[in-house]
mmCIF file with all atom_site columns, C-alpha atoms in Angstrom:
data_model
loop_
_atom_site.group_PDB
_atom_site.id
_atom_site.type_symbol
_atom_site.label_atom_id
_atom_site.label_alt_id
_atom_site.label_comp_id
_atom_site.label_asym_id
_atom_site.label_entity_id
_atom_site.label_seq_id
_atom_site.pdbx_PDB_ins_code
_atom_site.Cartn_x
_atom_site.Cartn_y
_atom_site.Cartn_z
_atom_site.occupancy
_atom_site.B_iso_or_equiv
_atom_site.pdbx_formal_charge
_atom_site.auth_seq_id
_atom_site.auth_comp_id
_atom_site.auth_asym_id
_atom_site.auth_atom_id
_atom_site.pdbx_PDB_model_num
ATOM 1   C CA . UNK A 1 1   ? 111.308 112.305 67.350 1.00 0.00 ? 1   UNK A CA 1
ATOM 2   C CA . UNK A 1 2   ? 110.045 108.947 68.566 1.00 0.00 ? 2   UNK A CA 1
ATOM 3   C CA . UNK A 1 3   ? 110.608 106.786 65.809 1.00 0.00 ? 3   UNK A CA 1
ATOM 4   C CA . UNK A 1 4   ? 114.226 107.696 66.258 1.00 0.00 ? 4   UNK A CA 1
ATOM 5   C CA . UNK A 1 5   ? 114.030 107.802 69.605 1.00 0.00 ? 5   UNK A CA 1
ATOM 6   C CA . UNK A 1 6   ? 113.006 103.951 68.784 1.00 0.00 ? 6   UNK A CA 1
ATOM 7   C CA . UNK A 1 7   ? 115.256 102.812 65.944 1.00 0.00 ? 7   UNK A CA 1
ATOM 8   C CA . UNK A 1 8   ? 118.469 104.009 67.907 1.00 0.00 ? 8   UNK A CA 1
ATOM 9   C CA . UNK A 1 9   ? 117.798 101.740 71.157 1.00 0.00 ? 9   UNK A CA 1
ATOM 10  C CA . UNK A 1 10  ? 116.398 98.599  71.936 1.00 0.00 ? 10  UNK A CA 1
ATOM 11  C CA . UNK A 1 11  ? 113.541 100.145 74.451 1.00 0.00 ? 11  UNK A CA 1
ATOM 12  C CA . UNK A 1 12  ? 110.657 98.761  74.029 1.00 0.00 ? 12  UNK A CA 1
ATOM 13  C CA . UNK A 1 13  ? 107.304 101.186 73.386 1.00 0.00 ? 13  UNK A CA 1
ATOM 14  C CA . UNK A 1 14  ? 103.794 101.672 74.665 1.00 0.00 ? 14  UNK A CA 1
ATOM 15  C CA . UNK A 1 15  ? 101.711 102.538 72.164 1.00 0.00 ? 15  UNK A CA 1
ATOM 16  C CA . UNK A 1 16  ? 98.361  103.918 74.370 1.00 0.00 ? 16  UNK A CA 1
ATOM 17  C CA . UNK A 1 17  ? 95.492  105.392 72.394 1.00 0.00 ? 17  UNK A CA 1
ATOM 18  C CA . UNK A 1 18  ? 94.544  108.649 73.947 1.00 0.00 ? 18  UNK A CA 1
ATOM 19  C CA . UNK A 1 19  ? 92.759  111.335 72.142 1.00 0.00 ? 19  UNK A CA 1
ATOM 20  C CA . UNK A 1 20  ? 94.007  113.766 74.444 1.00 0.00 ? 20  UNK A CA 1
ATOM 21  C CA . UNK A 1 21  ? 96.984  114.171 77.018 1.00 0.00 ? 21  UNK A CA 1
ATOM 22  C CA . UNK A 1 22  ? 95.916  114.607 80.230 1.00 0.00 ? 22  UNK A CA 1
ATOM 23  C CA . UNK A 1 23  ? 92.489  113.483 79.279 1.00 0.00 ? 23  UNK A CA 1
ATOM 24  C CA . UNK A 1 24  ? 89.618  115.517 78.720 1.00 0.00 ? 24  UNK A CA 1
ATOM 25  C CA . UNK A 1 25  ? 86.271  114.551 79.623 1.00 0.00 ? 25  UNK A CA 1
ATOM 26  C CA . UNK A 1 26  ? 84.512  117.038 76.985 1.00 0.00 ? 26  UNK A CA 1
ATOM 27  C CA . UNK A 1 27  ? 86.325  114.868 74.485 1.00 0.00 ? 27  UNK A CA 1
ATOM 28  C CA . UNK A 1 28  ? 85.524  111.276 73.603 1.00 0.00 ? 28  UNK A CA 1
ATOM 29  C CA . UNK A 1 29  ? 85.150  108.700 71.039 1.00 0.00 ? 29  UNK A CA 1
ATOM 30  C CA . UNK A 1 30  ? 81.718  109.191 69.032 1.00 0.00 ? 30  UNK A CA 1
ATOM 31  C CA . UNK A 1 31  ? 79.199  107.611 70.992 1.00 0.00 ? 31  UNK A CA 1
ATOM 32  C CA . UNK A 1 32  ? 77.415  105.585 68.255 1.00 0.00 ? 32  UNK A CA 1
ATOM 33  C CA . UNK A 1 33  ? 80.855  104.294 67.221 1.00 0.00 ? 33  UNK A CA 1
ATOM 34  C CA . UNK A 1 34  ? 82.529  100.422 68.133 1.00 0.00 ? 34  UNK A CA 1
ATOM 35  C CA . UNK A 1 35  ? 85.152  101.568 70.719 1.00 0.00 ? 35  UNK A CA 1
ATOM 36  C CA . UNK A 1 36  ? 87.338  97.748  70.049 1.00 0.00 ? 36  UNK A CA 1
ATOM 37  C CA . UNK A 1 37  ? 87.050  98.584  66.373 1.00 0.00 ? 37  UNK A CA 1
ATOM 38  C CA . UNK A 1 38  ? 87.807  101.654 66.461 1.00 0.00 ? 38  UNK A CA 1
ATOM 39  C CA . UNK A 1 39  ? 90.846  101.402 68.636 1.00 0.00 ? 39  UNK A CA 1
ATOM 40  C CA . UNK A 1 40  ? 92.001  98.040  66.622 1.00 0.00 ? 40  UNK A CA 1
ATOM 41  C CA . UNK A 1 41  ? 91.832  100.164 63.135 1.00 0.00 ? 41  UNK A CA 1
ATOM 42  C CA . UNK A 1 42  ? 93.870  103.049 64.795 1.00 0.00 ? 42  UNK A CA 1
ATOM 43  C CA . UNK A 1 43  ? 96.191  100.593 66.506 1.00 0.00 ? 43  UNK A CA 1
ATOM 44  C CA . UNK A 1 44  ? 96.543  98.983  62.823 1.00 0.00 ? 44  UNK A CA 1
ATOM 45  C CA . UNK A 1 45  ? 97.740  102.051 61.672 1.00 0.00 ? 45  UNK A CA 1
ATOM 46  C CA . UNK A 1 46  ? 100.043 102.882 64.050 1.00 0.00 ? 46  UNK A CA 1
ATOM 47  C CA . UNK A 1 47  ? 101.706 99.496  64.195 1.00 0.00 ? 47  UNK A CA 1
ATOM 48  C CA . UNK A 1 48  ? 102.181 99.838  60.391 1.00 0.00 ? 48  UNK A CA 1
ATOM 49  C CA . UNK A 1 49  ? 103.770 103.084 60.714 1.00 0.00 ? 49  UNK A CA 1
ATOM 50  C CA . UNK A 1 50  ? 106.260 101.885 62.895 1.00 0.00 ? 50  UNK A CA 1
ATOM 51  C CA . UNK A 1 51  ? 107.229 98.885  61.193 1.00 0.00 ? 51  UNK A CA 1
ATOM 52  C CA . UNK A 1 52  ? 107.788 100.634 57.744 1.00 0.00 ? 52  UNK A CA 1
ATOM 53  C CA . UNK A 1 53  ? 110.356 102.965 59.896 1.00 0.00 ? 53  UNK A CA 1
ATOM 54  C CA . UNK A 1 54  ? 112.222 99.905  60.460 1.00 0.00 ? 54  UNK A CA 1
ATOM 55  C CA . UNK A 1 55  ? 110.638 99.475  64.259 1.00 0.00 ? 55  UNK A CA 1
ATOM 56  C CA . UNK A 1 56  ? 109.944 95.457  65.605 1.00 0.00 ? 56  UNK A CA 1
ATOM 57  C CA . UNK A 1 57  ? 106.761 94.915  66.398 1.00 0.00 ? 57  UNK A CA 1
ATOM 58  C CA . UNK A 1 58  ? 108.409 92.434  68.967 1.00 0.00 ? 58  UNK A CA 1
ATOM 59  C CA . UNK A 1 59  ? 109.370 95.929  71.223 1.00 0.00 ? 59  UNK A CA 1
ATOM 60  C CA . UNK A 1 60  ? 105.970 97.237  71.038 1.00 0.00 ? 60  UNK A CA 1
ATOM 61  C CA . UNK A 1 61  ? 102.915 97.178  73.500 1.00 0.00 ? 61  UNK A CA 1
ATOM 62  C CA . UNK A 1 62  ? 99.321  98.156  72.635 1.00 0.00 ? 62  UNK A CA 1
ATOM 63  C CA . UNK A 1 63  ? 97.291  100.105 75.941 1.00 0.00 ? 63  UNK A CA 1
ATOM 64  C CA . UNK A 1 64  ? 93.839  100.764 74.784 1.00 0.00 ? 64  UNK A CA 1
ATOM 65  C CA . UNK A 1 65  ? 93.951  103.439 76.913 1.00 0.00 ? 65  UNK A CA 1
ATOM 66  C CA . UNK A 1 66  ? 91.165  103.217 79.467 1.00 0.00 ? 66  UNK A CA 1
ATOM 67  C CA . UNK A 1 67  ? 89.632  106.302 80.633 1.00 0.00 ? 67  UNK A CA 1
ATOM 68  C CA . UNK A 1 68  ? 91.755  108.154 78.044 1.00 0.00 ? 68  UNK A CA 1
ATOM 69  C CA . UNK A 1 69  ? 89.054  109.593 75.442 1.00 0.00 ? 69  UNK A CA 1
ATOM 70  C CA . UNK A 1 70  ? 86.160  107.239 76.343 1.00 0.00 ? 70  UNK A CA 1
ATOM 71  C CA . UNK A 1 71  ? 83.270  106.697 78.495 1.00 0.00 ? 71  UNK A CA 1
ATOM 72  C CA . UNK A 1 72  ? 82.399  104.614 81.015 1.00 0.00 ? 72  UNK A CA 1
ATOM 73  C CA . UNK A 1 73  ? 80.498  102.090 79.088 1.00 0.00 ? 73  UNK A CA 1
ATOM 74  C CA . UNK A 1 74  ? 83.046  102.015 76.212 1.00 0.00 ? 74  UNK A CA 1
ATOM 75  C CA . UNK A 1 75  ? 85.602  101.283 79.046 1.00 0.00 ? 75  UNK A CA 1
ATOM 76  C CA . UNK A 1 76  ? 83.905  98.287  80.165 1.00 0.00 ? 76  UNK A CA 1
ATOM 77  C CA . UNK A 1 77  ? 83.167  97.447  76.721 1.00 0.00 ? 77  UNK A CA 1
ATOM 78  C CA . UNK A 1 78  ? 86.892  97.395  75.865 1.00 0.00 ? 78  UNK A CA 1
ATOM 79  C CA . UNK A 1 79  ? 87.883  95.232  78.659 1.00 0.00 ? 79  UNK A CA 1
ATOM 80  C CA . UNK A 1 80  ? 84.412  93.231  78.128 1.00 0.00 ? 80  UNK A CA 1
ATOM 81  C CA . UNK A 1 81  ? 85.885  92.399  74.476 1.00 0.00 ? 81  UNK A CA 1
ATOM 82  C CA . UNK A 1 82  ? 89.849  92.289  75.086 1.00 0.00 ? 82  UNK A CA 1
ATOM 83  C CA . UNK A 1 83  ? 89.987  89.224  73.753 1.00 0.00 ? 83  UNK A CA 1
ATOM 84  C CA . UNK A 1 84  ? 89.292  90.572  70.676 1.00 0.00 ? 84  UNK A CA 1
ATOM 85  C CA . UNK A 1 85  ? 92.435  92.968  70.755 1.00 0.00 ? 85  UNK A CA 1
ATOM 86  C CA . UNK A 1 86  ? 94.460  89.153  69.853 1.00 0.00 ? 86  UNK A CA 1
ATOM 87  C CA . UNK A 1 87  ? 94.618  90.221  66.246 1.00 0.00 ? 87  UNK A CA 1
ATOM 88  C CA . UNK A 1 88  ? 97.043  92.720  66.875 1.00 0.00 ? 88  UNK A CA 1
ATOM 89  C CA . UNK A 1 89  ? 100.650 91.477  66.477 1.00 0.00 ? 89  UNK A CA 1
ATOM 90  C CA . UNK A 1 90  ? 101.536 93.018  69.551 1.00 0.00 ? 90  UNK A CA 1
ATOM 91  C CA . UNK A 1 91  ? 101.575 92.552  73.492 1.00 0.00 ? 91  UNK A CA 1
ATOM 92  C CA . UNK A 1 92  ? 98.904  94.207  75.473 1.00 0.00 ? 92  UNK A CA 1
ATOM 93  C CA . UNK A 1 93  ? 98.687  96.456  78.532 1.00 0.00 ? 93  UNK A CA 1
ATOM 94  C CA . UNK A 1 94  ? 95.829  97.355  80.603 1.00 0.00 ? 94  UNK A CA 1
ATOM 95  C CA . UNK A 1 95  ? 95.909  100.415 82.728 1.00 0.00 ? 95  UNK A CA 1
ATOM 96  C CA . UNK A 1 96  ? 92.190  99.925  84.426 1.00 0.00 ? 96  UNK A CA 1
ATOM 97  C CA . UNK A 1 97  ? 93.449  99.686  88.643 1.00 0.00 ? 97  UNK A CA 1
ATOM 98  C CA . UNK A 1 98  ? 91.781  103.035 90.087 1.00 0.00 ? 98  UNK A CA 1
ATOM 99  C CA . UNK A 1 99  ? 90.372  104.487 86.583 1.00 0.00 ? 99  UNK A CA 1
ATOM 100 C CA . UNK A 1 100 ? 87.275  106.672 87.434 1.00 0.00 ? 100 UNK A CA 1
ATOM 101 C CA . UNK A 1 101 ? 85.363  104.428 85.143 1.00 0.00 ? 101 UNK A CA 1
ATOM 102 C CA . UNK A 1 102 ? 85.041  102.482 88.053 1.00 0.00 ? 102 UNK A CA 1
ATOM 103 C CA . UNK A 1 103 ? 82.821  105.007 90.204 1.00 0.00 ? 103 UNK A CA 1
ATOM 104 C CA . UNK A 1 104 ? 80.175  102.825 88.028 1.00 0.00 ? 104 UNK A CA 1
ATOM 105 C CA . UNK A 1 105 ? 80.133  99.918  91.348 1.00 0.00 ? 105 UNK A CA 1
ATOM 106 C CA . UNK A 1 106 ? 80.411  102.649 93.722 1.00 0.00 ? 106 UNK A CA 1
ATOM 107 C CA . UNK A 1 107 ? 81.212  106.464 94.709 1.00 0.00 ? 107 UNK A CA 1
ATOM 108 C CA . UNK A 1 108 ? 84.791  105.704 96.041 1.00 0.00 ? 108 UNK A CA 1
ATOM 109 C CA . UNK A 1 109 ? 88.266  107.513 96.051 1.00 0.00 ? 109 UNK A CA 1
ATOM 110 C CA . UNK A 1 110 ? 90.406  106.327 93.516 1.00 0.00 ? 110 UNK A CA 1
ATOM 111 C CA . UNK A 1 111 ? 92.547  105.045 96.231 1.00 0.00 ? 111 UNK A CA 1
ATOM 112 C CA . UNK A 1 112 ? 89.445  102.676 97.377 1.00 0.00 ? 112 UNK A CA 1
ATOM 113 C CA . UNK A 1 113 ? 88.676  100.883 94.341 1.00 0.00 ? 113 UNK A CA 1
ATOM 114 C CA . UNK A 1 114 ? 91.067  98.460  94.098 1.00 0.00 ? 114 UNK A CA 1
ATOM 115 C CA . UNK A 1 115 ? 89.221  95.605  94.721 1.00 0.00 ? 115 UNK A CA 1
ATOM 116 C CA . UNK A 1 116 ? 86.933  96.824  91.698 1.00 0.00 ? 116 UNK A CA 1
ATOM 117 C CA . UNK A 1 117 ? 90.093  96.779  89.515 1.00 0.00 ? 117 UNK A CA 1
ATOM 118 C CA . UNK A 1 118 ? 91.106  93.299  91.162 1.00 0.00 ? 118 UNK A CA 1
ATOM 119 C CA . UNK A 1 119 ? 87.751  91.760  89.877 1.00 0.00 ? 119 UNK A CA 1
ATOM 120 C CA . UNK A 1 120 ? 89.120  93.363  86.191 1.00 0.00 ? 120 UNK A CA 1
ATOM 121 C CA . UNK A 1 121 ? 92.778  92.222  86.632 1.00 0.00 ? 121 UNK A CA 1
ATOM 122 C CA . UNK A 1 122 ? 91.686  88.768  87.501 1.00 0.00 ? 122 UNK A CA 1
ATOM 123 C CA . UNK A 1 123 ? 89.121  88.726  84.645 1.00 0.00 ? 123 UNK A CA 1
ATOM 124 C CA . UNK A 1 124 ? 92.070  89.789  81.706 1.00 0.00 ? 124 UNK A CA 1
ATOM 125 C CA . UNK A 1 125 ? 94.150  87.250  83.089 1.00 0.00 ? 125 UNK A CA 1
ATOM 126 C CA . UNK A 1 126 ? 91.565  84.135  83.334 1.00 0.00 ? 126 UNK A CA 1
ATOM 127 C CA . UNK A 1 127 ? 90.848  84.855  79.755 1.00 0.00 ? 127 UNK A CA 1
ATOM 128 C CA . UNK A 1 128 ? 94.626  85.470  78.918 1.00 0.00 ? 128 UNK A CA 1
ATOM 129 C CA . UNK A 1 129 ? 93.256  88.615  77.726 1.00 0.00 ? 129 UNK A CA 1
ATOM 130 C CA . UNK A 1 130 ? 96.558  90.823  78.375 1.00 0.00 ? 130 UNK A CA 1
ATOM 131 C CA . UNK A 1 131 ? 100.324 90.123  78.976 1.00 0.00 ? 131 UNK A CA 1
ATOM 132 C CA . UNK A 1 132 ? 100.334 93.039  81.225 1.00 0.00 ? 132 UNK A CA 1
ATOM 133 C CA . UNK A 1 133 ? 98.380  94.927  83.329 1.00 0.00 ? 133 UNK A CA 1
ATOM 134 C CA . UNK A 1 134 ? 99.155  98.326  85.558 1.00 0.00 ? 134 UNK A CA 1
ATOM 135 C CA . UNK A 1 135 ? 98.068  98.140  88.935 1.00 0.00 ? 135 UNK A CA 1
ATOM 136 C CA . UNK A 1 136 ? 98.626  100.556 91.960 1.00 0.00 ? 136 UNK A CA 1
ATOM 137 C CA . UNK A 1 137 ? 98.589  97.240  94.498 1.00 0.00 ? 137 UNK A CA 1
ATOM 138 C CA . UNK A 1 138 ? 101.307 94.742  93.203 1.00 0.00 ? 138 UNK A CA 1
ATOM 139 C CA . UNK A 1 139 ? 101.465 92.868  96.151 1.00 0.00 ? 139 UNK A CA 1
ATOM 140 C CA . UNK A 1 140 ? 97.519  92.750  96.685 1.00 0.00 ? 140 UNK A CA 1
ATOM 141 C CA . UNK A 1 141 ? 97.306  91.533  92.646 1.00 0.00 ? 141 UNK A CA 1
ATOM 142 C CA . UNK A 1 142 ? 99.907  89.208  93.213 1.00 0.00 ? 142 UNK A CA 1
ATOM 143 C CA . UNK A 1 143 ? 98.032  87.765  96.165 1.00 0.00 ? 143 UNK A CA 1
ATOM 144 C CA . UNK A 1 144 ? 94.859  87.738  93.958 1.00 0.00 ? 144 UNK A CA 1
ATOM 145 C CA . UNK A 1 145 ? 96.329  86.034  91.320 1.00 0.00 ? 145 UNK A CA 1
ATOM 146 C CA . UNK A 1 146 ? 97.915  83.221  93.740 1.00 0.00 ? 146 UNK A CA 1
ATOM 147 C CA . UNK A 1 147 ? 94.597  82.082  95.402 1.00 0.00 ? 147 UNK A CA 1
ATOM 148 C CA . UNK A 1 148 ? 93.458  82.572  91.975 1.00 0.00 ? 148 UNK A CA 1
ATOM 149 C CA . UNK A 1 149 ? 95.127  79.951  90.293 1.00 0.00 ? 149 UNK A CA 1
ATOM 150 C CA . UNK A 1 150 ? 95.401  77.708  93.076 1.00 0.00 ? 150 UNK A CA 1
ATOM 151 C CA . UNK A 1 151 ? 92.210  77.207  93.103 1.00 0.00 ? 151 UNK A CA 1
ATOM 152 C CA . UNK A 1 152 ? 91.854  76.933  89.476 1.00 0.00 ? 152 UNK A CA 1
ATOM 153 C CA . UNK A 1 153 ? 93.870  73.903  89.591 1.00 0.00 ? 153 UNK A CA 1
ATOM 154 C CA . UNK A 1 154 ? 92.247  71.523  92.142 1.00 0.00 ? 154 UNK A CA 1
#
C-alpha cells in the first residue's frame, strides 16, 4: 500500500483531503461544521499515522483539497483562514486555479477564470499562506507574482 509505497523511497507525498474521488457534489462536509477545523483535526490524524509508520513529516504536503467535498463558501473560507493551516508540521498546497468554486465572481469556463484564481494565488502568497500552489497558468502566475513583489518593495 502507500505507506510502503512511502517508507521504501524518498518521494515525497500529498496528503489532499477529499471525501470522495472524483468529487461528488451530493457529498460534502456538514454544513454547520468549521471546514479549517475540521480539515486540521483530520489532517492531525493522518500526519500521525504516517509518522508512527516510520514516514518524515519533512516529505509530506497537506492540500486542503478545494472543491473536493465542500462548498463554495467553505472553499473561500479555507483559503480566507489558510493561515491558520501553520499548525500543521507540514508544507502546504493549494489547488484553487480554475476550481468551480469560483463561478461565485462570475459564470465563466473553467478555462476563463484565471484571473479569479490569480487574485487567490497572490493573496496565499502575500500572507505566506502556502509553500505551493497549483496553477493551470505558470507563466501568467509567475508574471503576477513579479509585478507583485516589485511593487511591494518600493
Amino acid at each position: 500500500g502507500i505507506l510502503d509505497l512511502l517508507r521504501s523511497s524518498s518521494c515525497h507525498y500529498v496528503l489532499m483531503h477529499s471525501l470522495s474521488v472524483p468529487a461528488d457534489p451530493a457529498r460534502v462536509l456538514p454544513l454547520e461544521c468549521d471546514p479549517v477545523l475540521e480539515l486540521c483535526q483530520w489532517a492531525e490524524k493522518k500526519l500521525e499515522v504516517l509518522a508512527k509508520n516510520g514516514v518524515s513529516l519533512d516529505r509530506v504536503i497537506f492540500d486542503p483539497g478545494l472543491g473536493f467535498g465542500k462548498t463554495a463558501a467553505q472553499s473561500f473560507e479555507i483559503v480566507k483562514r489558510a493561515p491558520e493551516f501553520s499548525s500543521l508540521p507540514v508544507r502546504l498546497l493549494f489547488g484553487h486555479s480554475r476550481k468551480s468554486f469560483l463561478k461565485h465572481f462570475g459564470e465563466r469556463e473553467a478555462s476563463a477564470r484565471d484571473g479569479f484564481g490569480m487574485g487567490i494565488s497572490l493573496q496565499l502568497a502575500s500572507r505566506g499562506s502556502a509553500e505551493i500552489i497549483r496553477v493551470h497558468e505558470p507563466q501568467l502566475h509567475a508574471d503576477a507574482f513579479a509585478s507583485f513583489s516589485e511593487t511591494n518593495t518600493i
